[in-house]
Coordinates of C-alpha atoms and ligand atoms in Angstrom, one line a residue:
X1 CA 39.2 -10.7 -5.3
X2 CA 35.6 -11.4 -5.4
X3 CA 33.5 -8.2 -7.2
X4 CA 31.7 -6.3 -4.9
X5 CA 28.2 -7.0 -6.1
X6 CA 29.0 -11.0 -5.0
X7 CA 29.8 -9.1 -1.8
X8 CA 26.7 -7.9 -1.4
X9 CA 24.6 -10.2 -1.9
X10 CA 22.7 -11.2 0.5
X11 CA 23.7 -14.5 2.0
X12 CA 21.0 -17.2 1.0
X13 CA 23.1 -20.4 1.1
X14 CA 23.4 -22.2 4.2
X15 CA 25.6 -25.6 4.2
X16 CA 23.7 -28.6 5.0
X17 CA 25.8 -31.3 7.1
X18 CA 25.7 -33.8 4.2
X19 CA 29.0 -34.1 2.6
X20 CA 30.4 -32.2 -0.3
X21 CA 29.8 -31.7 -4.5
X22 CA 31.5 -33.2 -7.3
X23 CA 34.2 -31.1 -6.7
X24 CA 34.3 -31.1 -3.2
X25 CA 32.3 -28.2 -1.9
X26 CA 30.7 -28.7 0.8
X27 CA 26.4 -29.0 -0.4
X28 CA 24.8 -25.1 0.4
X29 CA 21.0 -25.3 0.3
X30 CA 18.3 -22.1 0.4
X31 CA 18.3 -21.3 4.1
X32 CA 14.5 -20.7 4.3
X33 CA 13.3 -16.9 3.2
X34 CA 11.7 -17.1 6.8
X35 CA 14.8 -17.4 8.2
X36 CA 16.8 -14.7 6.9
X37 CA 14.5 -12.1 8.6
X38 CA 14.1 -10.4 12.0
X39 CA 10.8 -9.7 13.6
X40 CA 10.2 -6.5 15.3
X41 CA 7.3 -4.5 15.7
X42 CA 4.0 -5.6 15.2
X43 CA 2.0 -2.9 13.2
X44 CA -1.2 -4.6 12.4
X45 CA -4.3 -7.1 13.5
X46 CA -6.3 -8.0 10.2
X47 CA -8.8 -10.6 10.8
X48 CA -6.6 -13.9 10.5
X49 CA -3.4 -12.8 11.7
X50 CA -1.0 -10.3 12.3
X51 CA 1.5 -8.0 10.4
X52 CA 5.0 -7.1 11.7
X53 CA 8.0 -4.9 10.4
X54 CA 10.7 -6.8 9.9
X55 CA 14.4 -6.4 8.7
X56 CA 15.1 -8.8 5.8
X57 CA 18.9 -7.8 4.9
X58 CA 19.1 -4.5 4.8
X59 CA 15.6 -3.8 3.7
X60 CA 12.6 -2.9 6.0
X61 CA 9.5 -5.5 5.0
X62 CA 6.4 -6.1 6.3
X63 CA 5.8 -9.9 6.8
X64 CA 2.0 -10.8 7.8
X65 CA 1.9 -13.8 9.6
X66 CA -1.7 -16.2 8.7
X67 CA -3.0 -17.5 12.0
X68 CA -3.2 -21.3 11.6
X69 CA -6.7 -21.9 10.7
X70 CA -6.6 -19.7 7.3
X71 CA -4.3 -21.2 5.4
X72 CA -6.8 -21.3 2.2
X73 CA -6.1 -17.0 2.1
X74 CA -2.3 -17.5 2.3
X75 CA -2.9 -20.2 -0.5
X76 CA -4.8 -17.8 -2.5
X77 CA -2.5 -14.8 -1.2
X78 CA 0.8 -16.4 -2.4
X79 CA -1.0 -17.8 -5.9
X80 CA -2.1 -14.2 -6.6
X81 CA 1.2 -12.9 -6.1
X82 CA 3.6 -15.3 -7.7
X83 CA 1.6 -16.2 -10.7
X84 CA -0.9 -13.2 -11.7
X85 CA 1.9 -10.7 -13.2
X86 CA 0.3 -8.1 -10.5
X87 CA 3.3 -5.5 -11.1
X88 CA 2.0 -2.3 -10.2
X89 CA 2.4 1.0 -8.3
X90 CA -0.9 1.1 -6.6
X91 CA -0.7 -3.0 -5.6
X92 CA 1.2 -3.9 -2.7
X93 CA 4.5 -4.8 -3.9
X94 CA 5.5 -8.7 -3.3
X95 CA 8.5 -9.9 -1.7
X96 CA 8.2 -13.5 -0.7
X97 CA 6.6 -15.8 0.9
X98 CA 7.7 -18.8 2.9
X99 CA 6.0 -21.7 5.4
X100 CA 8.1 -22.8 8.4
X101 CA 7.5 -25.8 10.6
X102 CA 7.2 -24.5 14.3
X103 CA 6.9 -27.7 16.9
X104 CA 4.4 -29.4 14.7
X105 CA 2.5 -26.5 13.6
X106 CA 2.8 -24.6 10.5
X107 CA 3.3 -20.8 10.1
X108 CA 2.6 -19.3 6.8
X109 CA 4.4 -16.3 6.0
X110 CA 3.7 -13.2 3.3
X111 CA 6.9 -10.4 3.1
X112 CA 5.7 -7.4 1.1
X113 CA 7.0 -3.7 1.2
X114 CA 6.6 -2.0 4.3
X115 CA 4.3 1.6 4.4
X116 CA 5.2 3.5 7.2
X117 CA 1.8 5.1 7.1
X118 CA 0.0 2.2 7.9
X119 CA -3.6 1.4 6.2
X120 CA -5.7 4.3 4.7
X121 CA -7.9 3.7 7.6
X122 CA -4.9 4.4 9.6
X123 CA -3.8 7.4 8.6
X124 CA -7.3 9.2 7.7
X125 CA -7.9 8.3 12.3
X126 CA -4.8 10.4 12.6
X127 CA -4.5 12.9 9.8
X128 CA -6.3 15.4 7.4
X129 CA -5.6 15.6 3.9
X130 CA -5.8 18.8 1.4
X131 CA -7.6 18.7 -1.6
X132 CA -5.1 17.6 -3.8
X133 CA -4.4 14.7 -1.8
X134 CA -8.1 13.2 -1.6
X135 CA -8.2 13.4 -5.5
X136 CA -4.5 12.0 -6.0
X137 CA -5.4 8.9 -3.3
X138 CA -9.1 8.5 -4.7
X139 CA -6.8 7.8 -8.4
X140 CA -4.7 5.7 -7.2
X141 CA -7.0 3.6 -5.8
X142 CA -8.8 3.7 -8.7
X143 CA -6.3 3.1 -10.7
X144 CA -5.0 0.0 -8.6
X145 CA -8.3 -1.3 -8.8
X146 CA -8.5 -0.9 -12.4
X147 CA -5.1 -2.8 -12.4
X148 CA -6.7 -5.8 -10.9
X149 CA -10.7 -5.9 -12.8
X150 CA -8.7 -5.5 -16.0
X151 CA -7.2 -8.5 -18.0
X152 CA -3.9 -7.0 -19.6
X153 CA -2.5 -10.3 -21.5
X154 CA -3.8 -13.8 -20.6
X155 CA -0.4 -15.4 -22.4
X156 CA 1.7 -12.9 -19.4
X157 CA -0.5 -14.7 -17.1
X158 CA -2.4 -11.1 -15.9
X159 CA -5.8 -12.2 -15.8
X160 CA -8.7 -10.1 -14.3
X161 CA -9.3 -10.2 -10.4
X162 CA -12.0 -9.2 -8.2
X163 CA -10.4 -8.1 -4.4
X164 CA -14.1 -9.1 -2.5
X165 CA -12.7 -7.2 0.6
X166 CA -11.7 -3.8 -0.3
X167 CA -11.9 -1.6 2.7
X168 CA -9.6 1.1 4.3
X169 CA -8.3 -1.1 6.1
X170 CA -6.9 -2.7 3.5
X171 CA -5.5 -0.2 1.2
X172 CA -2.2 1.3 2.0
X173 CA -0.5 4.7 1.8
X174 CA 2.6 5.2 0.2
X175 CA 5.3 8.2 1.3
X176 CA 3.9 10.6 -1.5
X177 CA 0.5 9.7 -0.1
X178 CA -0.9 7.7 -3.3
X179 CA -2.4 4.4 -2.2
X180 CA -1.7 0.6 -2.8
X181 CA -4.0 -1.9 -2.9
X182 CA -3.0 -5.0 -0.2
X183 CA -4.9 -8.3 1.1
X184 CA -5.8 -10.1 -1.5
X185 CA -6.8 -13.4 0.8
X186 CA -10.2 -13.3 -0.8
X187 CA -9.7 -12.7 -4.5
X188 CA -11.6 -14.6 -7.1
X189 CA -10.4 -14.3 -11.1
X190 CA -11.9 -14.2 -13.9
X191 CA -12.5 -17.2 -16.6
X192 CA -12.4 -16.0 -19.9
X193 CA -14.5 -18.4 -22.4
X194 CA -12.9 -19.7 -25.6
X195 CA -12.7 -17.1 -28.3
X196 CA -15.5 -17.4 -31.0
X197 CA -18.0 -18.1 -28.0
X198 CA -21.1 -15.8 -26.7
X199 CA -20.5 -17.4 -23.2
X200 CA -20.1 -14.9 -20.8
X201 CA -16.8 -14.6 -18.4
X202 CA -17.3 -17.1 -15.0
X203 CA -15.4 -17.0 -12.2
X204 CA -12.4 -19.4 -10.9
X205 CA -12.4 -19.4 -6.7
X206 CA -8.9 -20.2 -6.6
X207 CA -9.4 -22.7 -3.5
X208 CA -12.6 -23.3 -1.5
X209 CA -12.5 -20.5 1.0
X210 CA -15.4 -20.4 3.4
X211 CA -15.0 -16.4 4.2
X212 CA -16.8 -14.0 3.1
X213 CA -15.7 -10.0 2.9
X214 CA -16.2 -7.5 5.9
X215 CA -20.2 -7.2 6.6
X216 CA -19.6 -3.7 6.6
X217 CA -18.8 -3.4 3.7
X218 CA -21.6 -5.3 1.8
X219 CA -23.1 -4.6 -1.2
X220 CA -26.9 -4.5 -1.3
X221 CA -27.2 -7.8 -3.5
X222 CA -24.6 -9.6 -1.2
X223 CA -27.4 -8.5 1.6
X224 CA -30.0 -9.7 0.0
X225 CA -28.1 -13.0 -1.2
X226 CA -29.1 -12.1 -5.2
X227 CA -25.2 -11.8 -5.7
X228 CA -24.6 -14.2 -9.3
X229 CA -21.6 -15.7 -7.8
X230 CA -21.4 -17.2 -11.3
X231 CA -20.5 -13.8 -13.0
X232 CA -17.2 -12.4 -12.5
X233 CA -18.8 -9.0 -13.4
X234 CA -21.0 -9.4 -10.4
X235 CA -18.0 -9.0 -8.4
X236 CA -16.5 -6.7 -9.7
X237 CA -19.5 -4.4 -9.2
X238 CA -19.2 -5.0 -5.5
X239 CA -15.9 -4.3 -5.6
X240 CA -17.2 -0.7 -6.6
X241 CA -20.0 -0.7 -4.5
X242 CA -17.0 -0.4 -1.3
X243 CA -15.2 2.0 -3.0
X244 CA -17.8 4.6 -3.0
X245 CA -17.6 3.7 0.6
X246 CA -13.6 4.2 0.7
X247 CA -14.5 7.4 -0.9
X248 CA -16.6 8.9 1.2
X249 CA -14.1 8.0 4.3
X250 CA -11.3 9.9 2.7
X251 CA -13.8 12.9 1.4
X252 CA -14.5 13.5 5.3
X253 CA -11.0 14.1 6.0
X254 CA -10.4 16.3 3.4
X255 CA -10.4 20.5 4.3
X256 CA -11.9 22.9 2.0
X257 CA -9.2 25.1 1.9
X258 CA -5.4 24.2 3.2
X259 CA -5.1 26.6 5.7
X260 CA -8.2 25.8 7.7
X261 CA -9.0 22.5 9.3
X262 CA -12.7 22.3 8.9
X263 CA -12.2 18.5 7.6
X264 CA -15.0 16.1 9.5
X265 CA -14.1 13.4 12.3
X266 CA -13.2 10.0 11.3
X267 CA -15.5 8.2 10.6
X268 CA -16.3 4.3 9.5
X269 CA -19.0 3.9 6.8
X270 CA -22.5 3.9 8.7
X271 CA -20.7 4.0 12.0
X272 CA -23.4 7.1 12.6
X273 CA -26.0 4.2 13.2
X274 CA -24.8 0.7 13.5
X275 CA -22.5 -0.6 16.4
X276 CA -18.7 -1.9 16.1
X277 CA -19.2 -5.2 14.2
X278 CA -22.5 -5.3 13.2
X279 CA -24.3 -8.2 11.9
X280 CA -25.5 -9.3 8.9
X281 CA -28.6 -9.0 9.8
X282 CA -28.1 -5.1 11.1
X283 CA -26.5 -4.6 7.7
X284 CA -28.9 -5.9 5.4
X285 CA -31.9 -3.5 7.1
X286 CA -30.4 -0.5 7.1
X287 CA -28.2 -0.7 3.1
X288 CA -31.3 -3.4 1.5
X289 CA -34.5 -2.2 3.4
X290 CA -34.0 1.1 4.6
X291 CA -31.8 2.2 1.8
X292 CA -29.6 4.2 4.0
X293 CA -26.7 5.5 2.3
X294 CA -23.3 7.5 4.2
X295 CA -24.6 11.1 4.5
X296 CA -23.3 14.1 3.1
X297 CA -21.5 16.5 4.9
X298 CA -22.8 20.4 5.5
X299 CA -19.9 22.1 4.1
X300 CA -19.6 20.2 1.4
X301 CA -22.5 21.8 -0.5
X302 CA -21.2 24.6 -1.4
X303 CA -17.7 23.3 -2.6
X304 CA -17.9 22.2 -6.0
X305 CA -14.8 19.8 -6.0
X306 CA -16.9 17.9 -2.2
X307 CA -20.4 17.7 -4.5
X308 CA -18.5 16.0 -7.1
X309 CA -16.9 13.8 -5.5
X310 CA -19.8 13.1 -2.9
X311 CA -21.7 12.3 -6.2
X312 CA -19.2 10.0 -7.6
X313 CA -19.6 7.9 -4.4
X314 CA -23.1 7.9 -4.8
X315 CA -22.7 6.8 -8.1
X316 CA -20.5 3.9 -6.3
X317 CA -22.8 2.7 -4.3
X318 CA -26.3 2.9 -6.5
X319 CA -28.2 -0.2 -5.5
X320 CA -28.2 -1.7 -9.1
X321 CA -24.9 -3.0 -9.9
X322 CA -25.4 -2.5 -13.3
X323 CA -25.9 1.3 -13.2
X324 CA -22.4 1.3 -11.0
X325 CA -19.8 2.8 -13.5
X326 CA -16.6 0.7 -13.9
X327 CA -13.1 0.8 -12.0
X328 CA -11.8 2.1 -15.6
X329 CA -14.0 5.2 -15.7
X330 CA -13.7 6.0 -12.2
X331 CA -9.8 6.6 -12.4
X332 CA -10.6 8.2 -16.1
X333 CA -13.2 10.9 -14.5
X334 CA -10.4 11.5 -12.0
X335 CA -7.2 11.7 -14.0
X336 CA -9.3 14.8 -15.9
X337 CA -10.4 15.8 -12.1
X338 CA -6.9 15.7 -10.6
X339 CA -5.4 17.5 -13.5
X340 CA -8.0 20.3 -13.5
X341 CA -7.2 20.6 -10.0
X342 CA -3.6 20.7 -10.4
X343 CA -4.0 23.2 -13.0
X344 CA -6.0 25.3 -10.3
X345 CA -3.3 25.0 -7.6
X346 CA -0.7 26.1 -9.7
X347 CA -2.3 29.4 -10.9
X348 CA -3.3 30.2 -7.5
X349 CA 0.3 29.9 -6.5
X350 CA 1.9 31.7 -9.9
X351 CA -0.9 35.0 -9.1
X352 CA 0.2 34.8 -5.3
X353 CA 3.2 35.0 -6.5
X354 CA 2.9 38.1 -8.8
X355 CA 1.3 39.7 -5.7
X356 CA 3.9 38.9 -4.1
X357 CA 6.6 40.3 -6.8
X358 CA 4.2 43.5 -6.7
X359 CA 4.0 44.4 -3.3
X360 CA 8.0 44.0 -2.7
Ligands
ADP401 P1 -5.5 -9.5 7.1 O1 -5.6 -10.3 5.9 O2 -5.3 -10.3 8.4 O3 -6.7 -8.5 7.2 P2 -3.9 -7.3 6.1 O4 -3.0 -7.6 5.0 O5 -5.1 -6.6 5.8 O6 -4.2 -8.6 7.0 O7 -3.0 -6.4 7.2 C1 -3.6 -6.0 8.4 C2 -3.2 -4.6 8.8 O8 -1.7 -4.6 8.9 C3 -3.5 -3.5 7.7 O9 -4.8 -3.0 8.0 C4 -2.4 -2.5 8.0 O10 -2.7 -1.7 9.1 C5 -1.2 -3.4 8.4 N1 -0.3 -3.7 7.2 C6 -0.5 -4.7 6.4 N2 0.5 -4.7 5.5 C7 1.3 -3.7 5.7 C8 2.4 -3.1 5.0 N3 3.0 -3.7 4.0 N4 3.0 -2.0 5.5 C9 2.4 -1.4 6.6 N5 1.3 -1.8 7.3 C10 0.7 -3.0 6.8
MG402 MG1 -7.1 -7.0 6.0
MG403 MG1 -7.1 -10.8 4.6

């Protein structure tokens, strides 16, 4: 009898009509990954294709499907994935990937984990959050983030990463509401010089990609074309530039206390003045020349948990890159935030609870 785990197992193997092995069995080959799972929803439109939830066994997936024309981000996408040791809980977790000849044209496939929550931008359009829950998804995008700037161990093949399209739109949420960090179609990593050197890191496009990130999400010195596209570090700082603007997105959503819903509309960074997809052009006056920045909110001001955070993000997005702190002390200042805050929460709830012990 055949153990029950060989039972299990999915089956991968499909026989191929040509004969039989050495011993006579007939030849199985890998039936393609692609093949093994059923479409059915779709639950997303990014820029160059579309996302669906699929069934791959018994597991729910997401597969995102690259439109034909951007097959340099499934390249990069699929490289990122398979060879860059990105194991972690705020990174989109990796299931396969697959390319599948469709009358002459070729569909290139991603399968990662499925989020029933959709995109962070998704879920801030539909829902408020408390407190707790803006500084617990502010850390774990910071500490995703942190994940991919940092280089952990070149010999495991982790090398650092910049994402160069980091939006709400492209940041997940989990069940317990912490956040993972998805499309990485655009990412650049980092070249370390030989030891012993004063070089300074470069950066390793990993193949020619002619996209650039969302306008709207531009730092100043991509704007103004000043951007060292030679220094990984440059990068990385516009990396931070968007996530003071992720920041602010989830700060609006966020009540003041839990029982009142005071939290602002949705809103898309410098939606207030610029039209759906605005130029480049549009862009570059208002965050270069005019120096316009998201604004702050009226309640906030007198909420000291809103100021701080509202000055973190304008920490984020400070014109010079330099003076922008790092992904690393971001999720530092909010592990110490999140844990004041937890400490809070929990002796509000113990002295309710005496008062309620006492008035029994
Ligand atoms: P693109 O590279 O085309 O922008 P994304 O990877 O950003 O594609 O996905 C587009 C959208 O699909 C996301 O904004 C999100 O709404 C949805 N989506 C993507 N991956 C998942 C997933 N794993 N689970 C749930 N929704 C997803
Ligand atoms: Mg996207
Ligand atoms: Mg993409």
């Amino acid at each position: 009898k055949p153990s029950s785990s060989i039972n299990e197992a999915p089956d991968i193997f499909e026989e191929v009509s040509e004969g039989l092995d050495r011993c006579g069995h007939p030849l199985l080959a890998p039936i393609h990954f692609a093949k093994q799972i059923t479409l059915d929803e779709k639950i997303g439109i990014g820029g160059y294709g579309c996302v669906y939830r699929g069934k791959w066994h018994d597991e729910v997936i997401a597969v995102k499907i690259f439109s034909s024309t951007d097959e340099p981000s499934w390249v990069r996408e699929v490289y990122i994935y398979e060879t860059l040791g990105l194991n972690h809980e705020n990174i989109l977790r990796y299931i396969a990937a697959d390319n599948i000849d469709i009358s002459n044209r070729i569909e290139r496939w991603i399968a990662t984990e499925y989020h029933e929550n959709g995109s962070v931008y998704d879920y801030l359009t539909d829902h408020t959050i408390t407190v707790p829950t803006m500084i617990k998804m502010m850390f774990s995008i910071a500490s995703g983030l942190c994940h991919l700037h940092r280089p952990i161990d070149a010999a495991r093949g982790k090398v650092a990463l910049a994402h160069r399209d980091l939006k709400t739109k492209n940041i997940l949420v989990k069940k317990d509401l912490t956040c993972c960090i998805a499309d990485l179609g655009l990412a650049v990593k980092e070249k370390r010089p030989n030891r012993n050197t004063e070089e300074k890191p470069t950066v390793i496009d990993i193949v020619a990609n002619h996209r650039a990130g969302t306008i709207r999400y531009m730092s100043p010195e991509i704007l103004n074309k000043t951007l060292n596209d030679q220094s990984f570090e440059s990068y990385k700082a516009a990396d931070i530039y968007a996530l003071g603007l992720v920041f602010w997105e989830i700060l609006r959503r966020c009540q003041t206390t839990a029982d009142v819903n005071d939290a602002d509309p949705y809103q898309l960074p410098y939606e207030n003045i610029l039209p759906n997809n605005p130029s480049f052009e549009q862009m570059h006056g208002i965050v270069y020349i005019k120096k316009l920045r998201p604004p702050s909110s009226a309640r906030w001001t007198n909420n000291s948990t809103f100021c701080y955070v509202f000055d973190c993000c304008q920490e984020l997005w400070l014109e010079d890159p330099a003076c922008r702190p790092s992904s690393y002390r971001v999720q530092k200042q909010l592990r110490e935030q999140y844990q004041s805050i937890e400490i809070n929460y929990l002796n509000t709830r113990i002295e309710s609870q005496i008062e309620g012990a006492q008035t029994v």
